[in-house]
């Protein structure tokens, strides 16, 4: 039974930084994609970054390139999203998601993610 738990959200002023963490447990696959998504009310959920846990190759949406960094700690089964130069438009609920060990493009809104965390709120004030 796979569980994903996010932590690290909060409120920050524009230009500030936050680190989100995603802890994965119960995975029976040795390698898998973990994606970071965000959603605001009335808008579709969008992927912002993702990583394949085996290779550790990060992937980013254009909107966050150069500002967000995704990384993983395989021993701890954790994936991090370091967010810097935050903007008010980054305000959203952020979710981490995991797949069933597929090696496709991870940072794709259509990637078949199966497991989802409960979400953590990030609020950026101007």
mmCIF file of N, CA and C in Angstrom:
data_model
loop_
_atom_site.group_PDB
_atom_site.id
_atom_site.type_symbol
_atom_site.label_atom_id
_atom_site.label_comp_id
_atom_site.label_asym_id
_atom_site.label_seq_id
_atom_site.Cartn_x
_atom_site.Cartn_y
_atom_site.Cartn_z
ATOM 1 N N UNK A 1 0.850 -1.174 0.000
ATOM 2 C CA UNK A 1 0.000 0.000 0.000
ATOM 3 C C UNK A 1 0.895 1.237 0.000
ATOM 4 N N UNK A 2 0.935 1.931 -1.143
ATOM 5 C CA UNK A 2 1.804 3.097 -1.289
ATOM 6 C C UNK A 2 1.161 4.307 -0.627
ATOM 7 N N UNK A 3 1.946 5.007 0.131
ATOM 8 C CA UNK A 3 1.502 6.276 0.727
ATOM 9 C C UNK A 3 2.511 7.363 0.430
ATOM 10 N N UNK A 4 2.017 8.523 0.087
ATOM 11 C CA UNK A 4 2.846 9.692 -0.143
ATOM 12 C C UNK A 4 2.389 10.790 0.804
ATOM 13 N N UNK A 5 3.332 11.394 1.478
ATOM 14 C CA UNK A 5 2.996 12.441 2.439
ATOM 15 C C UNK A 5 3.865 13.654 2.165
ATOM 16 N N UNK A 6 3.202 14.790 1.904
ATOM 17 C CA UNK A 6 3.933 16.033 1.677
ATOM 18 C C UNK A 6 4.080 16.803 2.991
ATOM 19 N N UNK A 7 5.109 17.605 3.046
ATOM 20 C CA UNK A 7 5.291 18.513 4.172
ATOM 21 C C UNK A 7 6.111 19.704 3.698
ATOM 22 N N UNK A 8 6.079 20.770 4.484
ATOM 23 C CA UNK A 8 6.938 21.902 4.200
ATOM 24 C C UNK A 8 6.263 23.114 3.604
ATOM 25 N N UNK A 9 4.966 23.042 3.373
ATOM 26 C CA UNK A 9 4.288 24.211 2.836
ATOM 27 C C UNK A 9 4.235 25.333 3.854
ATOM 28 N N UNK A 10 3.767 26.483 3.406
ATOM 29 C CA UNK A 10 3.652 27.610 4.311
ATOM 30 C C UNK A 10 3.458 28.899 3.555
ATOM 31 N N UNK A 11 3.632 29.985 4.269
ATOM 32 C CA UNK A 11 3.476 31.311 3.683
ATOM 33 C C UNK A 11 4.826 32.003 3.615
ATOM 34 N N UNK A 12 5.055 32.684 2.504
ATOM 35 C CA UNK A 12 6.330 33.361 2.307
ATOM 36 C C UNK A 12 6.083 34.589 1.453
ATOM 37 N N UNK A 13 6.951 35.555 1.569
ATOM 38 C CA UNK A 13 6.840 36.740 0.727
ATOM 39 C C UNK A 13 7.478 36.469 -0.629
ATOM 40 N N UNK A 14 7.061 37.235 -1.597
ATOM 41 C CA UNK A 14 7.618 37.109 -2.937
ATOM 42 C C UNK A 14 9.137 37.252 -2.883
ATOM 43 N N UNK A 15 9.800 36.399 -3.628
ATOM 44 C CA UNK A 15 11.253 36.370 -3.624
ATOM 45 C C UNK A 15 11.837 35.392 -2.630
ATOM 46 N N UNK A 16 11.001 34.879 -1.756
ATOM 47 C CA UNK A 16 11.457 33.952 -0.736
ATOM 48 C C UNK A 16 11.582 32.530 -1.239
ATOM 49 N N UNK A 17 11.893 31.635 -0.302
ATOM 50 C CA UNK A 17 12.132 30.235 -0.640
ATOM 51 C C UNK A 17 11.375 29.318 0.312
ATOM 52 N N UNK A 18 11.065 28.143 -0.191
ATOM 53 C CA UNK A 18 10.468 27.088 0.618
ATOM 54 C C UNK A 18 10.978 25.757 0.118
ATOM 55 N N UNK A 19 11.002 24.787 0.995
ATOM 56 C CA UNK A 19 11.321 23.419 0.599
ATOM 57 C C UNK A 19 10.124 22.527 0.941
ATOM 58 N N UNK A 20 9.672 21.813 -0.063
ATOM 59 C CA UNK A 20 8.644 20.803 0.147
ATOM 60 C C UNK A 20 9.294 19.425 0.160
ATOM 61 N N UNK A 21 8.753 18.558 0.984
ATOM 62 C CA UNK A 21 9.247 17.186 1.050
ATOM 63 C C UNK A 21 8.116 16.217 0.771
ATOM 64 N N UNK A 22 8.450 15.125 0.127
ATOM 65 C CA UNK A 22 7.489 14.060 -0.139
ATOM 66 C C UNK A 22 8.111 12.762 0.352
ATOM 67 N N UNK A 23 7.454 12.146 1.301
ATOM 68 C CA UNK A 23 7.932 10.876 1.821
ATOM 69 C C UNK A 23 7.091 9.749 1.226
ATOM 70 N N UNK A 24 7.766 8.803 0.610
ATOM 71 C CA UNK A 24 7.080 7.672 -0.020
ATOM 72 C C UNK A 24 7.287 6.419 0.807
ATOM 73 N N UNK A 25 6.231 5.690 1.025
ATOM 74 C CA UNK A 25 6.342 4.423 1.751
ATOM 75 C C UNK A 25 5.479 3.372 1.069
ATOM 76 N N UNK A 26 5.858 2.127 1.237
ATOM 77 C CA UNK A 26 5.068 1.031 0.696
ATOM 78 C C UNK A 26 5.328 0.696 -0.747
ATOM 79 N N UNK A 27 6.330 1.347 -1.349
ATOM 80 C CA UNK A 27 6.601 1.086 -2.756
ATOM 81 C C UNK A 27 7.266 -0.284 -2.931
ATOM 82 N N UNK A 28 6.765 -1.048 -3.894
ATOM 83 C CA UNK A 28 7.386 -2.329 -4.205
ATOM 84 C C UNK A 28 8.227 -2.237 -5.465
ATOM 85 N N UNK A 29 8.164 -1.089 -6.150
ATOM 86 C CA UNK A 29 8.966 -0.883 -7.344
ATOM 87 C C UNK A 29 10.294 -0.268 -6.925
ATOM 88 N N UNK A 30 11.362 -0.686 -7.574
ATOM 89 C CA UNK A 30 12.673 -0.162 -7.200
ATOM 90 C C UNK A 30 12.877 1.254 -7.717
ATOM 91 N N UNK A 31 12.238 1.577 -8.833
ATOM 92 C CA UNK A 31 12.369 2.914 -9.407
ATOM 93 C C UNK A 31 11.010 3.368 -9.913
ATOM 94 N N UNK A 32 10.781 4.643 -9.781
ATOM 95 C CA UNK A 32 9.474 5.174 -10.184
ATOM 96 C C UNK A 32 9.595 6.681 -10.349
ATOM 97 N N UNK A 33 8.591 7.254 -10.974
ATOM 98 C CA UNK A 33 8.512 8.712 -11.097
ATOM 99 C C UNK A 33 7.808 9.287 -9.877
ATOM 100 N N UNK A 34 8.336 10.380 -9.398
ATOM 101 C CA UNK A 34 7.630 11.212 -8.430
ATOM 102 C C UNK A 34 7.463 12.585 -9.070
ATOM 103 N N UNK A 35 6.244 13.008 -9.165
ATOM 104 C CA UNK A 35 5.965 14.312 -9.746
ATOM 105 C C UNK A 35 5.442 15.271 -8.694
ATOM 106 N N UNK A 36 5.761 16.525 -8.892
ATOM 107 C CA UNK A 36 5.195 17.589 -8.062
ATOM 108 C C UNK A 36 4.178 18.351 -8.917
ATOM 109 N N UNK A 37 2.982 18.433 -8.416
ATOM 110 C CA UNK A 37 1.901 19.125 -9.098
ATOM 111 C C UNK A 37 1.422 20.272 -8.217
ATOM 112 N N UNK A 38 0.741 21.213 -8.836
ATOM 113 C CA UNK A 38 0.084 22.248 -8.060
ATOM 114 C C UNK A 38 -1.278 22.556 -8.668
ATOM 115 N N UNK A 39 -2.140 23.041 -7.800
ATOM 116 C CA UNK A 39 -3.496 23.341 -8.251
ATOM 117 C C UNK A 39 -4.048 24.504 -7.453
ATOM 118 N N UNK A 40 -4.730 25.396 -8.164
ATOM 119 C CA UNK A 40 -5.462 26.489 -7.535
ATOM 120 C C UNK A 40 -6.937 26.308 -7.872
ATOM 121 N N UNK A 41 -7.814 26.855 -7.049
ATOM 122 C CA UNK A 41 -9.255 26.687 -7.289
ATOM 123 C C UNK A 41 -9.666 27.143 -8.678
ATOM 124 N N UNK A 42 -10.404 26.302 -9.359
ATOM 125 C CA UNK A 42 -10.903 26.642 -10.676
ATOM 126 C C UNK A 42 -9.928 26.386 -11.808
ATOM 127 N N UNK A 43 -8.755 25.916 -11.473
ATOM 128 C CA UNK A 43 -7.760 25.639 -12.507
ATOM 129 C C UNK A 43 -7.386 24.171 -12.496
ATOM 130 N N UNK A 44 -6.941 23.702 -13.641
ATOM 131 C CA UNK A 44 -6.509 22.313 -13.743
ATOM 132 C C UNK A 44 -5.192 22.123 -12.997
ATOM 133 N N UNK A 45 -5.014 20.939 -12.481
ATOM 134 C CA UNK A 45 -3.752 20.621 -11.825
ATOM 135 C C UNK A 45 -2.646 20.564 -12.866
ATOM 136 N N UNK A 46 -1.483 21.107 -12.547
ATOM 137 C CA UNK A 46 -0.373 21.118 -13.478
ATOM 138 C C UNK A 46 0.892 20.590 -12.815
ATOM 139 N N UNK A 47 1.669 19.892 -13.599
ATOM 140 C CA UNK A 47 2.940 19.394 -13.093
ATOM 141 C C UNK A 47 3.956 20.528 -13.142
ATOM 142 N N UNK A 48 4.758 20.639 -12.106
ATOM 143 C CA UNK A 48 5.808 21.657 -12.097
ATOM 144 C C UNK A 48 7.201 21.041 -12.163
ATOM 145 N N UNK A 49 7.365 19.848 -11.630
ATOM 146 C CA UNK A 49 8.668 19.187 -11.641
ATOM 147 C C UNK A 49 8.469 17.705 -11.365
ATOM 148 N N UNK A 50 9.449 16.920 -11.760
ATOM 149 C CA UNK A 50 9.367 15.478 -11.519
ATOM 150 C C UNK A 50 10.759 14.891 -11.560
ATOM 151 N N UNK A 51 10.846 13.689 -11.042
ATOM 152 C CA UNK A 51 12.144 13.016 -11.023
ATOM 153 C C UNK A 51 11.922 11.518 -11.069
ATOM 154 N N UNK A 52 12.820 10.830 -11.772
ATOM 155 C CA UNK A 52 12.804 9.382 -11.795
ATOM 156 C C UNK A 52 13.803 8.930 -10.752
ATOM 157 N N UNK A 53 13.326 8.141 -9.794
ATOM 158 C CA UNK A 53 14.139 7.907 -8.601
ATOM 159 C C UNK A 53 15.424 7.141 -8.882
ATOM 160 N N UNK A 54 15.458 6.351 -9.937
ATOM 161 C CA UNK A 54 16.666 5.580 -10.246
ATOM 162 C C UNK A 54 17.781 6.501 -10.739
ATOM 163 N N UNK A 55 17.507 7.207 -11.817
ATOM 164 C CA UNK A 55 18.542 8.048 -12.418
ATOM 165 C C UNK A 55 18.691 9.387 -11.707
ATOM 166 N N UNK A 56 17.610 9.819 -11.076
ATOM 167 C CA UNK A 56 17.646 11.127 -10.437
ATOM 168 C C UNK A 56 17.631 12.264 -11.422
ATOM 169 N N UNK A 57 17.158 12.012 -12.641
ATOM 170 C CA UNK A 57 17.138 13.071 -13.654
ATOM 171 C C UNK A 57 15.941 13.985 -13.423
ATOM 172 N N UNK A 58 16.174 15.249 -13.157
ATOM 173 C CA UNK A 58 15.055 16.152 -12.894
ATOM 174 C C UNK A 58 14.412 16.651 -14.178
ATOM 175 N N UNK A 59 13.144 16.929 -14.109
ATOM 176 C CA UNK A 59 12.396 17.497 -15.223
ATOM 177 C C UNK A 59 11.555 18.638 -14.673
ATOM 178 N N UNK A 60 11.407 19.703 -15.479
ATOM 179 C CA UNK A 60 10.715 20.884 -14.995
ATOM 180 C C UNK A 60 9.752 21.440 -16.025
ATOM 181 N N UNK A 61 8.696 22.043 -15.514
ATOM 182 C CA UNK A 61 7.839 22.843 -16.370
ATOM 183 C C UNK A 61 8.548 24.161 -16.645
ATOM 184 N N UNK A 62 8.270 24.743 -17.795
ATOM 185 C CA UNK A 62 8.936 26.000 -18.154
ATOM 186 C C UNK A 62 8.690 27.097 -17.130
ATOM 187 N N UNK A 63 7.540 27.070 -16.505
ATOM 188 C CA UNK A 63 7.177 28.144 -15.583
ATOM 189 C C UNK A 63 8.049 28.184 -14.329
ATOM 190 N N UNK A 64 8.750 27.090 -14.039
ATOM 191 C CA UNK A 64 9.546 27.058 -12.799
ATOM 192 C C UNK A 64 11.021 26.802 -13.059
ATOM 193 N N UNK A 65 11.411 26.621 -14.296
ATOM 194 C CA UNK A 65 12.822 26.359 -14.604
ATOM 195 C C UNK A 65 13.689 27.488 -14.096
ATOM 196 N N UNK A 66 14.771 27.108 -13.453
ATOM 197 C CA UNK A 66 15.690 28.098 -12.913
ATOM 198 C C UNK A 66 15.314 28.574 -11.521
ATOM 199 N N UNK A 67 14.102 28.244 -11.076
ATOM 200 C CA UNK A 67 13.663 28.674 -9.742
ATOM 201 C C UNK A 67 13.401 27.487 -8.818
ATOM 202 N N UNK A 68 12.941 26.393 -9.365
ATOM 203 C CA UNK A 68 12.635 25.202 -8.571
ATOM 204 C C UNK A 68 13.668 24.120 -8.852
ATOM 205 N N UNK A 69 13.974 23.337 -7.832
ATOM 206 C CA UNK A 69 14.888 22.220 -7.974
ATOM 207 C C UNK A 69 14.274 20.990 -7.322
ATOM 208 N N UNK A 70 14.199 19.909 -8.085
ATOM 209 C CA UNK A 70 13.683 18.655 -7.541
ATOM 210 C C UNK A 70 14.856 17.694 -7.342
ATOM 211 N N UNK A 71 14.839 17.006 -6.222
ATOM 212 C CA UNK A 71 15.923 16.062 -5.912
ATOM 213 C C UNK A 71 15.341 14.914 -5.101
ATOM 214 N N UNK A 72 16.131 13.857 -4.969
ATOM 215 C CA UNK A 72 15.635 12.726 -4.191
ATOM 216 C C UNK A 72 16.731 12.147 -3.313
ATOM 217 N N UNK A 73 16.304 11.530 -2.238
ATOM 218 C CA UNK A 73 17.180 10.788 -1.356
ATOM 219 C C UNK A 73 16.648 9.364 -1.349
ATOM 220 N N UNK A 74 17.293 8.492 -2.084
ATOM 221 C CA UNK A 74 16.781 7.126 -2.247
ATOM 222 C C UNK A 74 16.769 6.379 -0.928
ATOM 223 N N UNK A 75 17.777 6.614 -0.109
ATOM 224 C CA UNK A 75 17.854 5.874 1.157
ATOM 225 C C UNK A 75 16.681 6.229 2.064
ATOM 226 N N UNK A 76 16.266 7.493 2.012
ATOM 227 C CA UNK A 76 15.176 7.944 2.872
ATOM 228 C C UNK A 76 13.823 7.862 2.177
ATOM 229 N N UNK A 77 13.837 7.459 0.903
ATOM 230 C CA UNK A 77 12.600 7.423 0.106
ATOM 231 C C UNK A 77 11.898 8.778 0.140
ATOM 232 N N UNK A 78 12.674 9.814 -0.039
ATOM 233 C CA UNK A 78 12.123 11.155 -0.020
ATOM 234 C C UNK A 78 12.478 11.901 -1.294
ATOM 235 N N UNK A 79 11.574 12.751 -1.708
ATOM 236 C CA UNK A 79 11.787 13.630 -2.845
ATOM 237 C C UNK A 79 11.519 15.054 -2.365
ATOM 238 N N UNK A 80 12.375 15.962 -2.782
ATOM 239 C CA UNK A 80 12.281 17.342 -2.329
ATOM 240 C C UNK A 80 11.981 18.269 -3.504
ATOM 241 N N UNK A 81 11.317 19.338 -3.184
ATOM 242 C CA UNK A 81 11.122 20.412 -4.159
ATOM 243 C C UNK A 81 11.584 21.698 -3.487
ATOM 244 N N UNK A 82 12.738 22.177 -3.904
ATOM 245 C CA UNK A 82 13.253 23.439 -3.403
ATOM 246 C C UNK A 82 12.776 24.552 -4.314
ATOM 247 N N UNK A 83 12.059 25.472 -3.726
ATOM 248 C CA UNK A 83 11.462 26.566 -4.491
ATOM 249 C C UNK A 83 12.094 27.878 -4.067
ATOM 250 N N UNK A 84 12.604 28.617 -5.008
ATOM 251 C CA UNK A 84 13.202 29.906 -4.709
ATOM 252 C C UNK A 84 12.634 30.961 -5.649
ATOM 253 N N UNK A 85 12.942 32.209 -5.366
ATOM 254 C CA UNK A 85 12.413 33.329 -6.152
ATOM 255 C C UNK A 85 10.916 33.170 -6.353
ATOM 256 N N UNK A 86 10.247 32.853 -5.279
ATOM 257 C CA UNK A 86 8.818 32.568 -5.371
ATOM 258 C C UNK A 86 8.029 33.811 -5.770
ATOM 259 N N UNK A 87 6.975 33.561 -6.534
ATOM 260 C CA UNK A 87 6.119 34.628 -7.031
ATOM 261 C C UNK A 87 4.695 34.401 -6.518
ATOM 262 N N UNK A 88 3.906 35.439 -6.446
ATOM 263 C CA UNK A 88 2.513 35.247 -6.013
ATOM 264 C C UNK A 88 1.779 34.205 -6.858
ATOM 265 N N UNK A 89 2.120 34.100 -8.134
ATOM 266 C CA UNK A 89 1.443 33.116 -8.975
ATOM 267 C C UNK A 89 1.862 31.684 -8.680
ATOM 268 N N UNK A 90 2.834 31.493 -7.800
ATOM 269 C CA UNK A 90 3.183 30.142 -7.359
ATOM 270 C C UNK A 90 2.261 29.667 -6.238
ATOM 271 N N UNK A 91 1.427 30.563 -5.755
ATOM 272 C CA UNK A 91 0.482 30.187 -4.705
ATOM 273 C C UNK A 91 -0.444 29.088 -5.192
ATOM 274 N N UNK A 92 -0.496 27.991 -4.446
ATOM 275 C CA UNK A 92 -1.297 26.833 -4.845
ATOM 276 C C UNK A 92 -1.197 25.761 -3.769
ATOM 277 N N UNK A 93 -2.004 24.741 -3.927
ATOM 278 C CA UNK A 93 -1.811 23.520 -3.157
ATOM 279 C C UNK A 93 -0.894 22.618 -3.968
ATOM 280 N N UNK A 94 0.157 22.169 -3.350
ATOM 281 C CA UNK A 94 1.154 21.346 -4.025
ATOM 282 C C UNK A 94 0.987 19.888 -3.594
ATOM 283 N N UNK A 95 1.040 19.014 -4.586
ATOM 284 C CA UNK A 95 0.887 17.585 -4.358
ATOM 285 C C UNK A 95 2.083 16.845 -4.922
ATOM 286 N N UNK A 96 2.476 15.790 -4.263
ATOM 287 C CA UNK A 96 3.400 14.871 -4.899
ATOM 288 C C UNK A 96 2.615 13.630 -5.327
ATOM 289 N N UNK A 97 3.072 13.051 -6.407
ATOM 290 C CA UNK A 97 2.392 11.903 -6.988
ATOM 291 C C UNK A 97 3.420 10.873 -7.423
ATOM 292 N N UNK A 98 3.031 9.613 -7.361
ATOM 293 C CA UNK A 98 3.920 8.535 -7.757
ATOM 294 C C UNK A 98 3.262 7.612 -8.757
ATOM 295 N N UNK A 99 4.066 7.031 -9.625
ATOM 296 C CA UNK A 99 3.509 6.097 -10.604
ATOM 297 C C UNK A 99 3.867 4.670 -10.224
ATOM 298 N N UNK A 100 3.594 3.739 -11.155
ATOM 299 C CA UNK A 100 3.849 2.319 -10.889
ATOM 300 C C UNK A 100 5.130 1.859 -11.568
ATOM 301 N N UNK A 101 6.152 2.688 -11.463
ATOM 302 C CA UNK A 101 7.441 2.247 -11.968
ATOM 303 C C UNK A 101 7.603 2.379 -13.475
ATOM 304 N N UNK A 102 6.877 3.304 -14.093
ATOM 305 C CA UNK A 102 6.991 3.504 -15.536
ATOM 306 C C UNK A 102 8.145 4.434 -15.849
ATOM 307 N N UNK A 103 8.859 4.169 -16.923
ATOM 308 C CA UNK A 103 9.928 5.075 -17.318
ATOM 309 C C UNK A 103 9.480 5.832 -18.570
ATOM 310 N N UNK A 104 8.561 6.745 -18.345
ATOM 311 C CA UNK A 104 8.136 7.654 -19.393
ATOM 312 C C UNK A 104 8.569 9.046 -18.950
ATOM 313 N N UNK A 105 8.207 10.036 -19.709
ATOM 314 C CA UNK A 105 8.493 11.392 -19.267
ATOM 315 C C UNK A 105 7.715 11.640 -17.983
ATOM 316 N N UNK A 106 8.423 11.947 -16.925
ATOM 317 C CA UNK A 106 7.770 12.079 -15.626
ATOM 318 C C UNK A 106 7.010 13.403 -15.483
ATOM 319 N N UNK A 107 7.594 14.479 -16.006
ATOM 320 C CA UNK A 107 6.984 15.804 -15.866
ATOM 321 C C UNK A 107 6.016 16.048 -17.018
ATOM 322 N N UNK A 108 4.971 15.291 -17.013
ATOM 323 C CA UNK A 108 3.957 15.369 -18.065
ATOM 324 C C UNK A 108 2.600 15.319 -17.375
ATOM 325 N N UNK A 109 1.747 16.278 -17.697
ATOM 326 C CA UNK A 109 0.430 16.306 -17.056
ATOM 327 C C UNK A 109 -0.368 15.032 -17.339
ATOM 328 N N UNK A 110 -0.031 14.348 -18.418
ATOM 329 C CA UNK A 110 -0.760 13.127 -18.784
ATOM 330 C C UNK A 110 -0.064 11.859 -18.318
ATOM 331 N N UNK A 111 1.026 12.018 -17.585
ATOM 332 C CA UNK A 111 1.723 10.826 -17.074
ATOM 333 C C UNK A 111 0.775 10.090 -16.135
ATOM 334 N N UNK A 112 0.705 8.757 -16.228
ATOM 335 C CA UNK A 112 -0.253 7.997 -15.409
ATOM 336 C C UNK A 112 0.161 7.829 -13.954
ATOM 337 N N UNK A 113 0.052 8.915 -13.216
ATOM 338 C CA UNK A 113 0.327 8.834 -11.783
ATOM 339 C C UNK A 113 -0.837 8.157 -11.079
ATOM 340 N N UNK A 114 -0.506 7.252 -10.197
ATOM 341 C CA UNK A 114 -1.516 6.452 -9.513
ATOM 342 C C UNK A 114 -1.703 6.853 -8.062
ATOM 343 N N UNK A 115 -0.611 7.247 -7.429
ATOM 344 C CA UNK A 115 -0.639 7.512 -5.993
ATOM 345 C C UNK A 115 -0.457 9.010 -5.748
ATOM 346 N N UNK A 116 -1.210 9.535 -4.818
ATOM 347 C CA UNK A 116 -1.204 10.976 -4.563
ATOM 348 C C UNK A 116 -1.130 11.259 -3.064
ATOM 349 N N UNK A 117 -0.401 12.325 -2.737
ATOM 350 C CA UNK A 117 -0.395 12.793 -1.365
ATOM 351 C C UNK A 117 -1.606 13.664 -1.094
ATOM 352 N N UNK A 118 -1.693 14.143 0.109
ATOM 353 C CA UNK A 118 -2.861 14.916 0.535
ATOM 354 C C UNK A 118 -2.744 16.388 0.171
ATOM 355 N N UNK A 119 -1.553 16.822 -0.190
ATOM 356 C CA UNK A 119 -1.344 18.210 -0.588
ATOM 357 C C UNK A 119 -0.857 19.079 0.561
ATOM 358 N N UNK A 120 -0.116 20.104 0.193
ATOM 359 C CA UNK A 120 0.358 21.079 1.170
ATOM 360 C C UNK A 120 0.235 22.470 0.542
ATOM 361 N N UNK A 121 -0.222 23.425 1.327
ATOM 362 C CA UNK A 121 -0.498 24.753 0.798
ATOM 363 C C UNK A 121 0.752 25.608 0.786
ATOM 364 N N UNK A 122 0.957 26.282 -0.325
ATOM 365 C CA UNK A 122 2.014 27.280 -0.450
ATOM 366 C C UNK A 122 1.352 28.610 -0.801
ATOM 367 N N UNK A 123 1.617 29.613 -0.004
ATOM 368 C CA UNK A 123 1.056 30.942 -0.244
ATOM 369 C C UNK A 123 2.187 31.941 -0.346
ATOM 370 N N UNK A 124 2.234 32.655 -1.453
ATOM 371 C CA UNK A 124 3.269 33.664 -1.691
ATOM 372 C C UNK A 124 2.598 35.016 -1.769
ATOM 373 N N UNK A 125 2.980 35.887 -0.879
ATOM 374 C CA UNK A 125 2.364 37.217 -0.839
ATOM 375 C C UNK A 125 3.286 38.237 -1.497
ATOM 376 N N UNK A 126 2.659 39.242 -2.086
ATOM 377 C CA UNK A 126 3.453 40.262 -2.796
ATOM 378 C C UNK A 126 3.882 41.372 -1.852
#
